[in-house]
XYZ file of C-alpha atoms in Angstrom:
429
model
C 60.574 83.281 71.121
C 59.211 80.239 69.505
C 56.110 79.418 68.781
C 54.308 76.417 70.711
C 50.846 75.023 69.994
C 48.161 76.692 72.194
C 44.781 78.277 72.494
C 44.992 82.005 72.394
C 42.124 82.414 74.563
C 42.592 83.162 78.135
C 39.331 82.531 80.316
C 38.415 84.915 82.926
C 37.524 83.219 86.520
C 36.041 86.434 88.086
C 32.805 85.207 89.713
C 32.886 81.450 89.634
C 35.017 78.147 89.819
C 34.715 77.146 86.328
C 35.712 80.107 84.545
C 33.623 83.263 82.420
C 31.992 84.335 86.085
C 29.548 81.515 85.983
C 29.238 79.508 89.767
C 28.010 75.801 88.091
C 26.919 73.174 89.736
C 27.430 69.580 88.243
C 23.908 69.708 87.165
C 24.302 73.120 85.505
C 24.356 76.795 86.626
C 23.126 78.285 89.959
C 23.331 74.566 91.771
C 25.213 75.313 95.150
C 27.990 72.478 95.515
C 29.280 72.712 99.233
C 32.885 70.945 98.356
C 34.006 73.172 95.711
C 33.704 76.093 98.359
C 36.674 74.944 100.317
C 40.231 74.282 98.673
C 42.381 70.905 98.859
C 44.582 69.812 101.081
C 48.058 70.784 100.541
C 50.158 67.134 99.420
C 50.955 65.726 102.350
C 54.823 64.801 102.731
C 53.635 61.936 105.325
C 56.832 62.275 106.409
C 56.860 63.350 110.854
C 58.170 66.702 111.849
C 61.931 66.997 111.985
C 63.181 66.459 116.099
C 65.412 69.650 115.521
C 62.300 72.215 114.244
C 59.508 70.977 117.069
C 62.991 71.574 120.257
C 63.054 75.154 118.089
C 59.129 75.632 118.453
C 58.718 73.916 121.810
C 61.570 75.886 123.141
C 59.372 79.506 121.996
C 55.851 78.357 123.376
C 56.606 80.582 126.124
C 57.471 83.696 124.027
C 53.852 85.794 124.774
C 55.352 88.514 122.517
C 53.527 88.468 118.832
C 55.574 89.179 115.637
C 54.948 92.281 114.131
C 52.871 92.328 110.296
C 55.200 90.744 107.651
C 57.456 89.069 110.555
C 60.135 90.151 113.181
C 63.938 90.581 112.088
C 64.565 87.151 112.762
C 62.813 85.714 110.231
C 63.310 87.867 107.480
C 66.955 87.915 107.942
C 66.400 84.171 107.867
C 64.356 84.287 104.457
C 67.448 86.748 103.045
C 70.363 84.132 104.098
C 67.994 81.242 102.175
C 67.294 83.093 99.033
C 70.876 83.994 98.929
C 72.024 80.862 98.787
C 70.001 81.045 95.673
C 71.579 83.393 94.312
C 68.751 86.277 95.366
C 70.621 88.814 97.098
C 68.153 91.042 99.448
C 67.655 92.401 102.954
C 65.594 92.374 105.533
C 63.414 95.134 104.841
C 62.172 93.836 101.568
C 60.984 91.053 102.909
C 57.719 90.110 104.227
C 55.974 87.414 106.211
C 52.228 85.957 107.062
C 50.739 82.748 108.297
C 50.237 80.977 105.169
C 50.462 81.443 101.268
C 47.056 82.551 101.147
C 47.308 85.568 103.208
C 50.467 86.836 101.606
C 48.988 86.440 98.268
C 45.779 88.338 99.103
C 47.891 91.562 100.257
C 50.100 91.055 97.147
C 47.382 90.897 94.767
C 45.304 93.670 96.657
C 48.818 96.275 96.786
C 49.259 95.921 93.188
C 45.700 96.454 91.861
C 44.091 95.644 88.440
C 43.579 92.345 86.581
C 45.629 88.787 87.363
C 46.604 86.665 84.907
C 47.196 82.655 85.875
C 48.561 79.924 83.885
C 45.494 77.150 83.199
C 45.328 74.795 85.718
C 47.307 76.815 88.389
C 47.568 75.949 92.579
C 43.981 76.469 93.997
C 45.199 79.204 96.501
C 45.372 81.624 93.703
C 42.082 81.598 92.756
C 40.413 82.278 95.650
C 42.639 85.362 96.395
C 41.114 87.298 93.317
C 37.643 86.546 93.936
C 37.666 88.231 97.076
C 39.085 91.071 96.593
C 36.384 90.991 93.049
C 39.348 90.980 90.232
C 39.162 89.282 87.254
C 41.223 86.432 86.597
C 42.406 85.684 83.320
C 43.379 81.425 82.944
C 46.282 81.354 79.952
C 47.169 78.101 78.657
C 50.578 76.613 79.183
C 52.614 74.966 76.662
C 52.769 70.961 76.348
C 56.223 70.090 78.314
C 54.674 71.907 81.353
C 52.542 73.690 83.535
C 52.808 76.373 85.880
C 54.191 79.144 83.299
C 51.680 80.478 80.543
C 52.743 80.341 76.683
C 54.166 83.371 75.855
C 52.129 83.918 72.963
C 49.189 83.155 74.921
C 49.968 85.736 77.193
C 50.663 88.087 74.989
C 47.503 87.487 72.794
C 45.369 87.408 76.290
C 46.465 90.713 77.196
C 45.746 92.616 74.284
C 42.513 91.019 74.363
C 41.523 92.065 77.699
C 42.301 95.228 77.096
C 40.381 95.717 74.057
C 37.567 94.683 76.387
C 37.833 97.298 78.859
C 40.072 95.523 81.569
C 43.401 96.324 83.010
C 46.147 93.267 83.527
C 48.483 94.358 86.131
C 49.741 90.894 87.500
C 51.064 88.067 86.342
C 51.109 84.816 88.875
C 53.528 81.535 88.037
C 55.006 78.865 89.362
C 58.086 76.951 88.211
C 58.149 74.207 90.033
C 54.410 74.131 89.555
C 51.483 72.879 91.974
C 48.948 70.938 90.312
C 51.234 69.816 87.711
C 54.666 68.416 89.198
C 56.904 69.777 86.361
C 59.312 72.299 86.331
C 59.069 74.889 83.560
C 62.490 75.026 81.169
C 64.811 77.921 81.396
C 63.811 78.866 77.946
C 59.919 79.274 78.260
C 60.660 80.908 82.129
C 62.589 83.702 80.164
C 60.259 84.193 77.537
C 57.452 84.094 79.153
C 58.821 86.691 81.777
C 59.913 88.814 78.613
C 56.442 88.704 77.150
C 55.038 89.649 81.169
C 57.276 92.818 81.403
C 56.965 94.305 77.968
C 53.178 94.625 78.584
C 53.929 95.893 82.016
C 52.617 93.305 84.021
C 54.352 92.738 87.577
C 55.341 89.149 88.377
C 54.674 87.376 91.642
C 56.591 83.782 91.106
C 55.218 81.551 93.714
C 58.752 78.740 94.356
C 56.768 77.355 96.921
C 57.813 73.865 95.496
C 61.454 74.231 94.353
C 63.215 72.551 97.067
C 61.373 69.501 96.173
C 62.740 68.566 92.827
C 62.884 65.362 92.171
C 66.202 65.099 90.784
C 67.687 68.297 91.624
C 71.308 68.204 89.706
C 69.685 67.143 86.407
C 66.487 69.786 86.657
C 67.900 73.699 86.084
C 65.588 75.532 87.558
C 65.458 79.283 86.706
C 63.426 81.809 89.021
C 62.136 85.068 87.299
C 63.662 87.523 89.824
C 66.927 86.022 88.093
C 65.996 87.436 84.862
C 63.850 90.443 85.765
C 65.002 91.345 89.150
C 62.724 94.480 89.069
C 59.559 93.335 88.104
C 59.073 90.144 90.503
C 58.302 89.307 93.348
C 59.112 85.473 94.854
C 56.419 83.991 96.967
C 57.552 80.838 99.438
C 55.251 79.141 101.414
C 57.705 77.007 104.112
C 54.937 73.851 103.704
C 56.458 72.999 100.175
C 60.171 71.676 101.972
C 61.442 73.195 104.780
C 58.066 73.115 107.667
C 54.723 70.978 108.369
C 51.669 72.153 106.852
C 50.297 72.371 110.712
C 52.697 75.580 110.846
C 51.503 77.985 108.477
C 54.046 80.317 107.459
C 54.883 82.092 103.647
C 57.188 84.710 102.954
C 57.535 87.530 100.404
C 60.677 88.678 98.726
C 59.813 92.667 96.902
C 62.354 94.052 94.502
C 64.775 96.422 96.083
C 63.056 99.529 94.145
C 60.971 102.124 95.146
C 57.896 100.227 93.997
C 59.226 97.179 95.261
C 58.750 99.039 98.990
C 55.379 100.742 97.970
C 53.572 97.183 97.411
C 55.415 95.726 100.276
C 54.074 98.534 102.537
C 50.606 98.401 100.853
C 51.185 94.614 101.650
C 51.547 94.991 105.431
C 48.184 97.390 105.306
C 46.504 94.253 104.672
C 48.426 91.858 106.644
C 47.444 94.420 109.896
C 43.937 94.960 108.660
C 43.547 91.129 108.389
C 45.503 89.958 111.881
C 47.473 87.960 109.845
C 50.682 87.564 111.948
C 52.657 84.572 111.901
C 52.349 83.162 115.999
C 56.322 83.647 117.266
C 56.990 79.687 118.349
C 55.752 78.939 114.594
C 58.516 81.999 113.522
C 61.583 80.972 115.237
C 60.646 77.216 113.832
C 60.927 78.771 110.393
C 63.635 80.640 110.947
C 65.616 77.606 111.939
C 64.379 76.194 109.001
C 65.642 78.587 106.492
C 68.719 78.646 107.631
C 69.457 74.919 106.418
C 70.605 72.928 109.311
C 71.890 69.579 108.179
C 69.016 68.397 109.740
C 66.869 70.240 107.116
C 69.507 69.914 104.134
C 69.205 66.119 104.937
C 65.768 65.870 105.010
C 65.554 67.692 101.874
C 67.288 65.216 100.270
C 65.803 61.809 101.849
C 62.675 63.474 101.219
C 62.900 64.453 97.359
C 65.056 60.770 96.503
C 61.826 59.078 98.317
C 59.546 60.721 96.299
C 60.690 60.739 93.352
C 60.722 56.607 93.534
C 56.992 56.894 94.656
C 55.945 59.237 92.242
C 57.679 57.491 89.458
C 55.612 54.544 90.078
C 52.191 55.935 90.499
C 52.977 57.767 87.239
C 53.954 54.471 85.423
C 50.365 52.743 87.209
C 48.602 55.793 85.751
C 50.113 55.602 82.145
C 49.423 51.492 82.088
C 46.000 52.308 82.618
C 45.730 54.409 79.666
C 45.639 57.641 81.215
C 47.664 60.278 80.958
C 50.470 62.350 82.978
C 53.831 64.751 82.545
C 56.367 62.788 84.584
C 56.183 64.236 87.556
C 59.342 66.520 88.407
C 58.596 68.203 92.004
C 56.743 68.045 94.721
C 54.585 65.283 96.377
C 51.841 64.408 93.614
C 50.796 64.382 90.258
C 48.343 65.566 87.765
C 46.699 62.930 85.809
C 43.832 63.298 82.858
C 41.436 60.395 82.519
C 40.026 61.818 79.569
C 40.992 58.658 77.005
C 39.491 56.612 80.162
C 36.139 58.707 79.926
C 33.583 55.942 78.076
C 34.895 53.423 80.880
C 34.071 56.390 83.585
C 30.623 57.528 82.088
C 29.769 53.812 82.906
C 30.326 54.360 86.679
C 28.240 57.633 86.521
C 31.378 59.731 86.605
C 31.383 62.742 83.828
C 33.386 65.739 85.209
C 36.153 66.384 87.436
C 33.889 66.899 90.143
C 32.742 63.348 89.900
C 35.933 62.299 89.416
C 36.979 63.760 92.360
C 34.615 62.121 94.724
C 35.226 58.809 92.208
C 39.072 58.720 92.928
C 38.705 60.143 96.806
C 36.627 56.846 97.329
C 38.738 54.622 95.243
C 42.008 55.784 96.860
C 40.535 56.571 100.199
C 42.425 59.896 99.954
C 42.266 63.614 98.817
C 42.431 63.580 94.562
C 41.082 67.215 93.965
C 39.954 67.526 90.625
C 41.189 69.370 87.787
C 38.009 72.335 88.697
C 39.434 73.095 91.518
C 43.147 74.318 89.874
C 40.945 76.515 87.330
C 40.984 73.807 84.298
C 37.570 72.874 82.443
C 34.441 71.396 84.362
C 34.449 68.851 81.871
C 38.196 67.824 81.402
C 38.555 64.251 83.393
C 41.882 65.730 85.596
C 42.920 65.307 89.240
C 45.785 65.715 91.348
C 47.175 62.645 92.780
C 48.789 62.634 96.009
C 51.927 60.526 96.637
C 52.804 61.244 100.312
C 50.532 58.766 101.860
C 52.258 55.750 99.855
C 55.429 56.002 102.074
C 53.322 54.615 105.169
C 50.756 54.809 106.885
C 52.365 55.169 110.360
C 55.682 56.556 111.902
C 57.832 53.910 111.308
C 56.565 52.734 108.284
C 57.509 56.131 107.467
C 61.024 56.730 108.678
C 61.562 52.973 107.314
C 60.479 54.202 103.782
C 62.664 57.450 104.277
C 65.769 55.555 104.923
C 65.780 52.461 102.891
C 68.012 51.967 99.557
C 65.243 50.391 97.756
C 61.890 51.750 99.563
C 59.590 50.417 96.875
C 60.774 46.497 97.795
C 58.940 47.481 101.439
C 56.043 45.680 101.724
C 53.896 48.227 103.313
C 54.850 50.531 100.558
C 54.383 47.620 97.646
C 50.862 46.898 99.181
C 50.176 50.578 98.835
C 51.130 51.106 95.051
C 49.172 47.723 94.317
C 46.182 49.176 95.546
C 46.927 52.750 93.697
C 47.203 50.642 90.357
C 44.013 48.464 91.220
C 42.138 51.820 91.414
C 43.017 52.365 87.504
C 43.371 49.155 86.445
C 39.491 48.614 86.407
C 38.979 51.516 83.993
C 40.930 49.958 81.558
């Protein structure tokens, strides 16, 4: 492995949302603070619902039957044909569905047991999933090219170190094509950081919610873990990322083909049934239909990612202008931004952490721009997640327009909507 610059030091986020159990305030600790109790918005494609997917759901209203816990054979014989594709071979029965990525990930974390470990920031369903079922979770910082996969020596220092304390890591949760962040981790640090993962016995649940949104998708390899360590991971998908509307929540699971693999999956479903999480049947067949790639899907996929990898390009070149700073952004519908070099010009405007800056920007922008608390990074780091969907249009066939036009930032309605993005940072310069 090679050696990157880091901080050693993982920080647990057992209790609270800033990290070491303590529940802050802005004003300092034991202050309730209503919006940090309920997560952000997932990025919004604003993009409408595909004519193919809502025939599929409308045609299944109907269907009074309910899917059984972790999905009918429809869909997971649907979710097999799409990760084969990707060159993830599986079957049926070691897959698993629920309504949503938050659902699934509470069974997975609650089958496997012990301590989770997170790469610092990370999406901010994870978080959420631990505190409720009371484990500890361990923040490990992520190299400089990227987020979404911890340093390796991070991750190997943080695990000896919560052992020596008493606890007991058991899970490791990453994302490739990583939610806050927009970047997709490198071949090289996915492998290495997997290595480090599996020869301190952690099991990997590698959330690729996001990777059918790369930006530019034949110049980004992207490597999943179950690749690598086919044993020791299991993929997490929630449909939202690419392939279904956020209005249709639906996630699936795919469990190594061991004996373990079906022991958490089973332990999986336990929860799924105690919880009534069942995905509703019109909302199954839809996904189904989705995950087998129709060229109505296929297409979108690619309209969608060429669209927003214009738009996101551009907000990220308002952002840097402005003296901020940002990783290009390589998936997904947003981007991560720190206003930290912008912080004397923010102070002035009463704004001092990322909660601040969170109801700052959402006022500026007159949309969602969660702040960096929120994806388990520092109180006091000046970070937010920018969202890029709602600079395609702001109605239907501003929308389509933007989807199907060789040069979509020459529209005016999208122009007019990147000029005010910049105008929001251009007065903190």
């Amino acid at each position: 492995m090679h050696r990157r610059d880091h901080d050693p030091h993982g920080t647990p986020d057992g209790q609270g949302p800033y990290g070491a159990g303590e529940d802050r305030g802005p004003h300092g600790a034991g202050e309730d603070h209503g919006p940090v109790r309920y997560g952000p918005p997932v990025p919004d494609p604003g993009l409408p619902a595909l004519p193919g997917l809502v025939g599929v759901l409308a045609a299944a209203a109907a269907d009074t039957r309910p899917e059984p816990p972790g999905g009918g054979t429809v869909l997971r014989e649907a979710a097999c044909a799409y990760w084969a594709r990707r060159g993830l071979a599986g079957v049926p029965s070691d897959v698993a569905a629920a309504p949503g990525v938050q659902a699934l990930l509470l069974g997975l974390v609650a089958a496997h047991g012990g301590d989770v470990l997170m790469p610092r920031p990370c999406p901010a369903a994870w978080i959420p999933q631990a505190r409720l079922l009371g484990r500890p979770a361990y923040h490990v910082p992520t190299p400089a090219e990227c987020g979404g996969v911890p340093d390796p020596y991070a991750l190997l220092e943080t695990v000896r170190r919560v052992r020596a304390e008493g606890g007991r890591p058991r899970l490791l949760v990453l994302s490739v094509a990583d939610d806050p962040t927009a970047t997709v981790a490198p071949p090289e640090l996915v492998r290495e950081a997997c290595e480090a993962a599996v020869a301190e016995g952690l099991h990997i649940i590698s959330d690729e919610t996001w990777r059918d949104t790369l930006h530019r998708p034949h110049d980004t390899v992207l490597l999943s873990p179950a690749e690598m360590c086919p044993d020791d991971v299991t993929v997490l998908t929630d449909l939202s990322g690419g392939l279904t509307p956020a209005a249709w929540p639906v996630a699936v699971a795919r469990f190594p083909a061991t004996r373990r693999g079906a022991v958490h999956r089973a332990r999986t479903l336990d929860v799924l049934t105690a919880l009534g999480a069942l995905v509703a049947t019109p909302v199954a067949r839809a996904a189904a239909h989705a995950l087998r790639e129709p060229e109505e899907v296929t297409g979108r996929i690619r309209q969608a990612a060429r669209l927003q990898a214009r738009i996101a390009a551009a907000a990220h070149r308002a952002v840097l202008a402005a003296g901020a700073l940002a990783r290009p952004p390589q998936a997904g519908r947003h981007l991560y931004a720190d206003l930290g070099p912008l912080r004397t010009r923010l102070a002035e405007r009463g704004v001092t952490d990322s909660m601040e800056l969170e109801e700052y920007l959402t006022d500026r922008l007159g949309a969602p721009a969660p702040g960096g608390h929120r994806f388990g990074d520092e109180l006091g780091a000046l970070r937010a997640r920018l969202g890029t969907g709602r600079l395609v249009g702001a109605t239907p066939d501003q929308r389509a327009a933007s989807l199907t036009a060789a040069a979509p930032l020459e529209l005016p309605h999208v122009a007019n909507a990147l000029s005010m993005f910049a105008a929001a940072f251009d007065e903190l310069r």
